[in-house]
Amino acid sequence: QVQLVQSGAEVKKPGASVKVSCKASGYTFTGYYIHWVRQAPGRGLEWMGWINPHSGGTNLAQKFQGSVTLTRDTSISTAYMELSSLRSVDTAVYYCAREGGSGYCLNAVCSLSHWGQGTLVTVSS
Amino acid sequence: DIVMTQSPDSLAVSLGERATINCKSSQSVLYSSKNKNYLTWYQQKPGQPPKLLIYWASTRESGVPDRFSGSGSETDFTLTISSLQAEDVAVYYCQQYYSNPPTFGQGTKVEIK
């Protein structure tokens, strides 16, 4: 079965960077885009961007351009999200999610069928 | 960006009764050439990631109980829980995937009355 397993919680100081991993199993890693979505405490869902694990190509929401880097390592079926210059407003649960496939997408904009368990990133001095 | 607005922000429904959640998009999410609305619904229980319930506005994801149904077109959509069960207590989000970036509604919290 499809599984996305994320790395553990992080506590960082303002100005630092954090790198969250998302290990995929149960399907062909390079066949489906991986998306990143975050959720601040008690708030709604915010899409951050996607990576195409096959090509390494990425698409980031404008808000995150310049501060977020998405990468992947196909040898271990793992995607990464790195967020730099952390501020307190970046305190959130960060999710990776897999798109459902061609029937769930329109021009790489997708409905997300499988989600990781989430990684809490706390930014505090 | 397409703005998604849900109503109400929260609702309390008795067990076995119907729950109705509305979602409105700032522009149409109907892709005419495929006659599909690119609108999806998620359920999120406390401490859990979102779970996909419905895509294409009305197609239930595999394994989702048939008490969940989606309807609507273009800019106005509805998620209906026909007979609320205790395990349906959650926050529900709509999301458009018609245009980049994908955007979510603010969420609707469903509780038991």
Tab-separated table of C-alpha atoms in Angstrom:
chain	number	residue	atom	x	y	z
A	1	GLN	CA	0.000	0.000	0.000
A	2	VAL	CA	1.095	3.553	-0.625
A	3	GLN	CA	2.894	5.080	2.356
A	4	LEU	CA	4.596	8.396	2.925
A	5	VAL	CA	6.657	8.530	6.099
A	6	GLN	CA	8.025	11.879	7.214
A	7	SER	CA	10.897	12.789	9.486
A	8	GLY	CA	10.359	13.787	13.087
A	9	ALA	CA	9.506	17.046	14.774
A	10	GLU	CA	12.013	19.893	14.707
A	11	VAL	CA	12.646	22.914	16.898
A	12	LYS	CA	14.589	25.707	15.246
A	13	LYS	CA	15.676	29.222	16.069
A	14	PRO	CA	14.628	32.188	13.946
A	15	GLY	CA	16.869	32.590	10.915
A	16	ALA	CA	17.787	28.915	10.777
A	17	SER	CA	16.829	26.372	8.123
A	18	VAL	CA	14.969	23.093	8.380
A	19	LYS	CA	14.897	20.104	6.050
A	20	VAL	CA	11.981	17.685	6.210
A	21	SER	CA	12.098	14.299	4.511
A	22	CYS	CA	9.296	12.202	3.059
A	23	LYS	CA	10.039	8.547	2.287
A	24	ALA	CA	7.688	6.893	-0.181
A	25	SER	CA	6.880	3.216	-0.486
A	26	GLY	CA	4.301	0.976	-2.094
A	27	TYR	CA	4.449	2.539	-5.553
A	28	THR	CA	6.867	3.726	-8.228
A	29	PHE	CA	8.365	6.867	-6.686
A	30	THR	CA	9.151	8.518	-9.996
A	31	GLY	CA	5.640	8.086	-11.321
A	32	TYR	CA	3.810	10.652	-9.192
A	33	TYR	CA	4.480	14.224	-8.145
A	34	ILE	CA	5.042	14.938	-4.449
A	35	HIS	CA	3.377	18.039	-3.053
A	36	TRP	CA	4.044	19.929	0.173
A	37	VAL	CA	1.268	21.517	2.232
A	38	ARG	CA	1.566	23.254	5.573
A	39	GLN	CA	-0.862	23.945	8.378
A	40	ALA	CA	-0.200	26.516	11.077
A	41	PRO	CA	-1.594	25.678	14.545
A	42	GLY	CA	-5.378	25.845	14.478
A	43	ARG	CA	-5.358	27.099	10.907
A	44	GLY	CA	-6.190	25.825	7.439
A	45	LEU	CA	-4.174	24.174	4.697
A	46	GLU	CA	-1.667	26.052	2.538
A	47	TRP	CA	-0.128	24.549	-0.590
A	48	MET	CA	3.580	25.178	-0.921
A	49	GLY	CA	4.709	23.442	-4.087
A	50	TRP	CA	5.488	20.187	-5.863
A	51	ILE	CA	8.409	18.241	-7.163
A	52	ASN	CA	8.433	15.870	-10.098
A	53	PRO	CA	10.546	12.983	-8.756
A	54	HIS	CA	11.326	11.789	-12.283
A	55	SER	CA	12.854	14.995	-13.597
A	56	GLY	CA	13.521	16.920	-10.402
A	57	GLY	CA	11.498	19.821	-11.748
A	58	THR	CA	9.668	21.919	-9.207
A	59	ASN	CA	6.811	24.384	-8.977
A	60	LEU	CA	6.533	26.619	-5.917
A	61	ALA	CA	3.780	28.910	-4.755
A	62	GLN	CA	4.900	32.492	-5.251
A	63	LYS	CA	4.967	33.053	-1.497
A	64	PHE	CA	7.646	30.391	-1.051
A	65	GLN	CA	9.896	31.188	-3.971
A	66	GLY	CA	13.316	32.038	-2.623
A	67	SER	CA	12.782	30.396	0.764
A	68	VAL	CA	11.784	26.807	-0.086
A	69	THR	CA	13.849	24.227	-1.930
A	70	LEU	CA	12.364	20.904	-3.012
A	71	THR	CA	14.673	18.040	-3.853
A	72	ARG	CA	14.543	14.276	-4.121
A	73	ASP	CA	16.770	11.226	-3.977
A	74	THR	CA	15.354	8.573	-6.276
A	75	SER	CA	17.781	5.921	-4.976
A	76	ILE	CA	15.947	5.925	-1.645
A	77	SER	CA	12.504	7.107	-2.841
A	78	THR	CA	12.651	10.183	-0.653
A	79	ALA	CA	11.587	13.762	-1.212
A	80	TYR	CA	12.826	16.724	0.795
A	81	MET	CA	11.515	20.168	1.637
A	82	GLU	CA	13.988	22.728	2.950
A	83	LEU	CA	12.741	26.019	4.360
A	84	SER	CA	15.279	28.724	5.089
A	85	SER	CA	15.304	31.992	7.058
A	86	LEU	CA	12.753	30.613	9.469
A	87	ARG	CA	10.442	32.961	11.337
A	88	SER	CA	7.899	32.302	14.052
A	89	VAL	CA	5.103	32.404	11.479
A	90	ASP	CA	6.645	29.318	9.879
A	91	THR	CA	5.667	27.268	12.935
A	92	ALA	CA	3.378	24.669	11.421
A	93	VAL	CA	2.828	21.046	10.577
A	94	TYR	CA	4.351	20.304	7.191
A	95	TYR	CA	2.813	17.525	5.113
A	96	CYS	CA	4.026	15.780	2.027
A	97	ALA	CA	1.317	14.338	-0.175
A	98	ARG	CA	1.113	12.379	-3.387
A	99	GLU	CA	-1.094	13.279	-6.270
A	100	GLY	CA	-3.688	10.711	-7.161
A	101	GLY	CA	-2.607	10.190	-10.734
A	102	SER	CA	-3.612	11.585	-14.081
A	103	GLY	CA	-7.300	11.382	-13.303
A	104	TYR	CA	-6.792	13.522	-10.219
A	105	CYS	CA	-4.866	16.320	-11.892
A	106	LEU	CA	-5.271	19.068	-14.441
A	107	ASN	CA	-1.977	20.344	-15.837
A	108	ALA	CA	-0.087	19.202	-12.720
A	109	VAL	CA	-2.554	20.903	-10.381
A	110	CYS	CA	-3.849	18.028	-8.309
A	111	SER	CA	-6.133	16.466	-5.793
A	112	LEU	CA	-3.959	14.745	-3.190
A	113	SER	CA	-4.782	11.120	-2.488
A	114	HIS	CA	-2.077	10.054	-0.039
A	115	TRP	CA	-0.549	12.075	2.782
A	116	GLY	CA	2.362	11.745	5.139
A	117	GLN	CA	1.752	11.880	8.865
A	118	GLY	CA	3.029	15.439	9.115
A	119	THR	CA	6.116	17.011	10.652
A	120	LEU	CA	5.776	19.729	13.268
A	121	VAL	CA	8.335	22.478	12.836
A	122	THR	CA	8.487	24.903	15.739
A	123	VAL	CA	10.390	28.161	15.348
A	124	SER	CA	11.208	29.732	18.669
A	125	SER	CA	14.042	31.706	20.192
B	1	ASP	CA	-5.338	32.917	-7.409
B	2	ILE	CA	-8.785	31.351	-7.057
B	3	VAL	CA	-10.295	32.109	-3.652
B	4	MET	CA	-12.306	29.331	-2.028
B	5	THR	CA	-14.877	30.302	0.589
B	6	GLN	CA	-16.680	27.746	2.725
B	7	SER	CA	-19.827	28.166	4.769
B	8	PRO	CA	-20.581	27.794	7.540
B	9	ASP	CA	-17.327	27.917	9.521
B	10	SER	CA	-18.809	25.344	11.896
B	11	LEU	CA	-21.982	23.386	12.384
B	12	ALA	CA	-23.433	21.045	14.957
B	13	VAL	CA	-25.691	18.239	13.770
B	14	SER	CA	-27.472	15.475	15.650
B	15	LEU	CA	-26.405	11.904	15.065
B	16	GLY	CA	-28.225	10.466	12.078
B	17	GLU	CA	-29.128	13.869	10.696
B	18	ARG	CA	-27.884	15.530	7.518
B	19	ALA	CA	-24.889	17.852	7.434
B	20	THR	CA	-24.389	20.229	4.521
B	21	ILE	CA	-21.230	22.214	3.792
B	22	ASN	CA	-20.961	24.795	1.038
B	23	CYS	CA	-17.932	25.878	-0.957
B	24	LYS	CA	-17.797	28.767	-3.377
B	25	SER	CA	-14.951	29.529	-5.769
B	26	SER	CA	-14.099	33.020	-7.022
B	27	GLN	CA	-14.096	31.723	-10.586
B	28	SER	CA	-15.395	28.677	-12.381
B	29	VAL	CA	-13.473	25.416	-11.906
B	30	LEU	CA	-15.348	23.661	-14.692
B	31	TYR	CA	-13.029	22.471	-17.460
B	32	SER	CA	-15.443	22.555	-20.345
B	33	SER	CA	-13.615	20.281	-22.760
B	34	LYS	CA	-13.756	17.433	-20.220
B	35	ASN	CA	-16.995	18.571	-18.540
B	36	LYS	CA	-15.310	18.059	-15.181
B	37	ASN	CA	-15.269	20.309	-12.143
B	38	TYR	CA	-11.815	20.288	-10.592
B	39	LEU	CA	-12.982	20.491	-7.005
B	40	THR	CA	-12.057	18.104	-4.229
B	41	TRP	CA	-13.121	17.573	-0.607
B	42	TYR	CA	-10.972	16.430	2.296
B	43	GLN	CA	-11.767	15.328	5.829
B	44	GLN	CA	-9.285	16.069	8.606
B	45	LYS	CA	-9.670	14.577	12.061
B	46	PRO	CA	-7.720	16.008	15.017
B	47	GLY	CA	-4.058	15.087	14.924
B	48	GLN	CA	-4.342	13.422	11.512
B	49	PRO	CA	-3.481	14.439	7.956
B	50	PRO	CA	-6.299	15.250	5.558
B	51	LYS	CA	-8.060	12.370	3.857
B	52	LEU	CA	-9.347	12.604	0.324
B	53	LEU	CA	-13.117	12.071	0.189
B	54	ILE	CA	-14.305	13.314	-3.181
B	55	TYR	CA	-12.732	14.530	-6.407
B	56	TRP	CA	-14.175	15.908	-9.626
B	57	ALA	CA	-16.751	17.518	-7.286
B	58	SER	CA	-18.848	14.358	-6.997
B	59	THR	CA	-16.706	11.213	-7.406
B	60	ARG	CA	-16.153	9.385	-4.138
B	61	GLU	CA	-12.663	8.117	-3.483
B	62	SER	CA	-12.410	4.348	-3.101
B	63	GLY	CA	-13.445	3.229	0.389
B	64	VAL	CA	-15.324	6.403	1.308
B	65	PRO	CA	-18.774	5.617	2.753
B	66	ASP	CA	-21.692	6.448	0.505
B	67	ARG	CA	-23.211	8.762	3.118
B	68	PHE	CA	-20.700	11.301	1.774
B	69	SER	CA	-21.725	12.952	-1.472
B	70	GLY	CA	-20.593	15.952	-3.451
B	71	SER	CA	-22.512	18.108	-5.851
B	72	GLY	CA	-22.375	21.402	-7.680
B	73	SER	CA	-20.766	22.949	-10.715
B	74	GLU	CA	-18.741	25.927	-11.884
B	75	THR	CA	-18.515	28.048	-8.720
B	76	ASP	CA	-20.903	26.542	-6.176
B	77	PHE	CA	-20.380	23.195	-4.511
B	78	THR	CA	-21.799	21.184	-1.638
B	79	LEU	CA	-20.584	18.316	0.511
B	80	THR	CA	-23.405	16.402	2.145
B	81	ILE	CA	-23.181	13.838	4.913
B	82	SER	CA	-26.553	12.155	4.690
B	83	SER	CA	-26.626	10.602	8.167
B	84	LEU	CA	-23.980	11.939	10.517
B	85	GLN	CA	-21.998	9.354	12.463
B	86	ALA	CA	-19.801	9.985	15.486
B	87	GLU	CA	-16.686	9.217	13.444
B	88	ASP	CA	-17.537	12.035	11.019
B	89	VAL	CA	-16.568	14.712	13.558
B	90	ALA	CA	-13.808	16.534	11.715
B	91	VAL	CA	-12.881	19.625	9.762
B	92	TYR	CA	-13.771	19.479	6.079
B	93	TYR	CA	-11.892	21.381	3.372
B	94	CYS	CA	-12.650	22.003	-0.262
B	95	GLN	CA	-9.808	22.589	-2.709
B	96	GLN	CA	-9.749	23.626	-6.354
B	97	TYR	CA	-7.266	22.014	-8.699
B	98	TYR	CA	-8.357	23.845	-11.808
B	99	SER	CA	-5.559	26.380	-11.853
B	100	ASN	CA	-2.161	26.935	-10.294
B	101	PRO	CA	-1.767	27.389	-7.384
B	102	PRO	CA	-4.233	24.929	-5.897
B	103	THR	CA	-6.168	26.678	-3.135
B	104	PHE	CA	-8.165	25.508	-0.149
B	105	GLY	CA	-11.232	26.760	1.611
B	106	GLN	CA	-10.788	27.839	5.223
B	107	GLY	CA	-12.435	24.688	6.553
B	108	THR	CA	-15.744	23.788	8.180
B	109	LYS	CA	-15.800	22.133	11.576
B	110	VAL	CA	-18.517	19.514	12.031
B	111	GLU	CA	-19.544	18.566	15.560
B	112	ILE	CA	-22.273	16.516	17.205
B	113	LYS	CA	-25.220	18.426	18.625
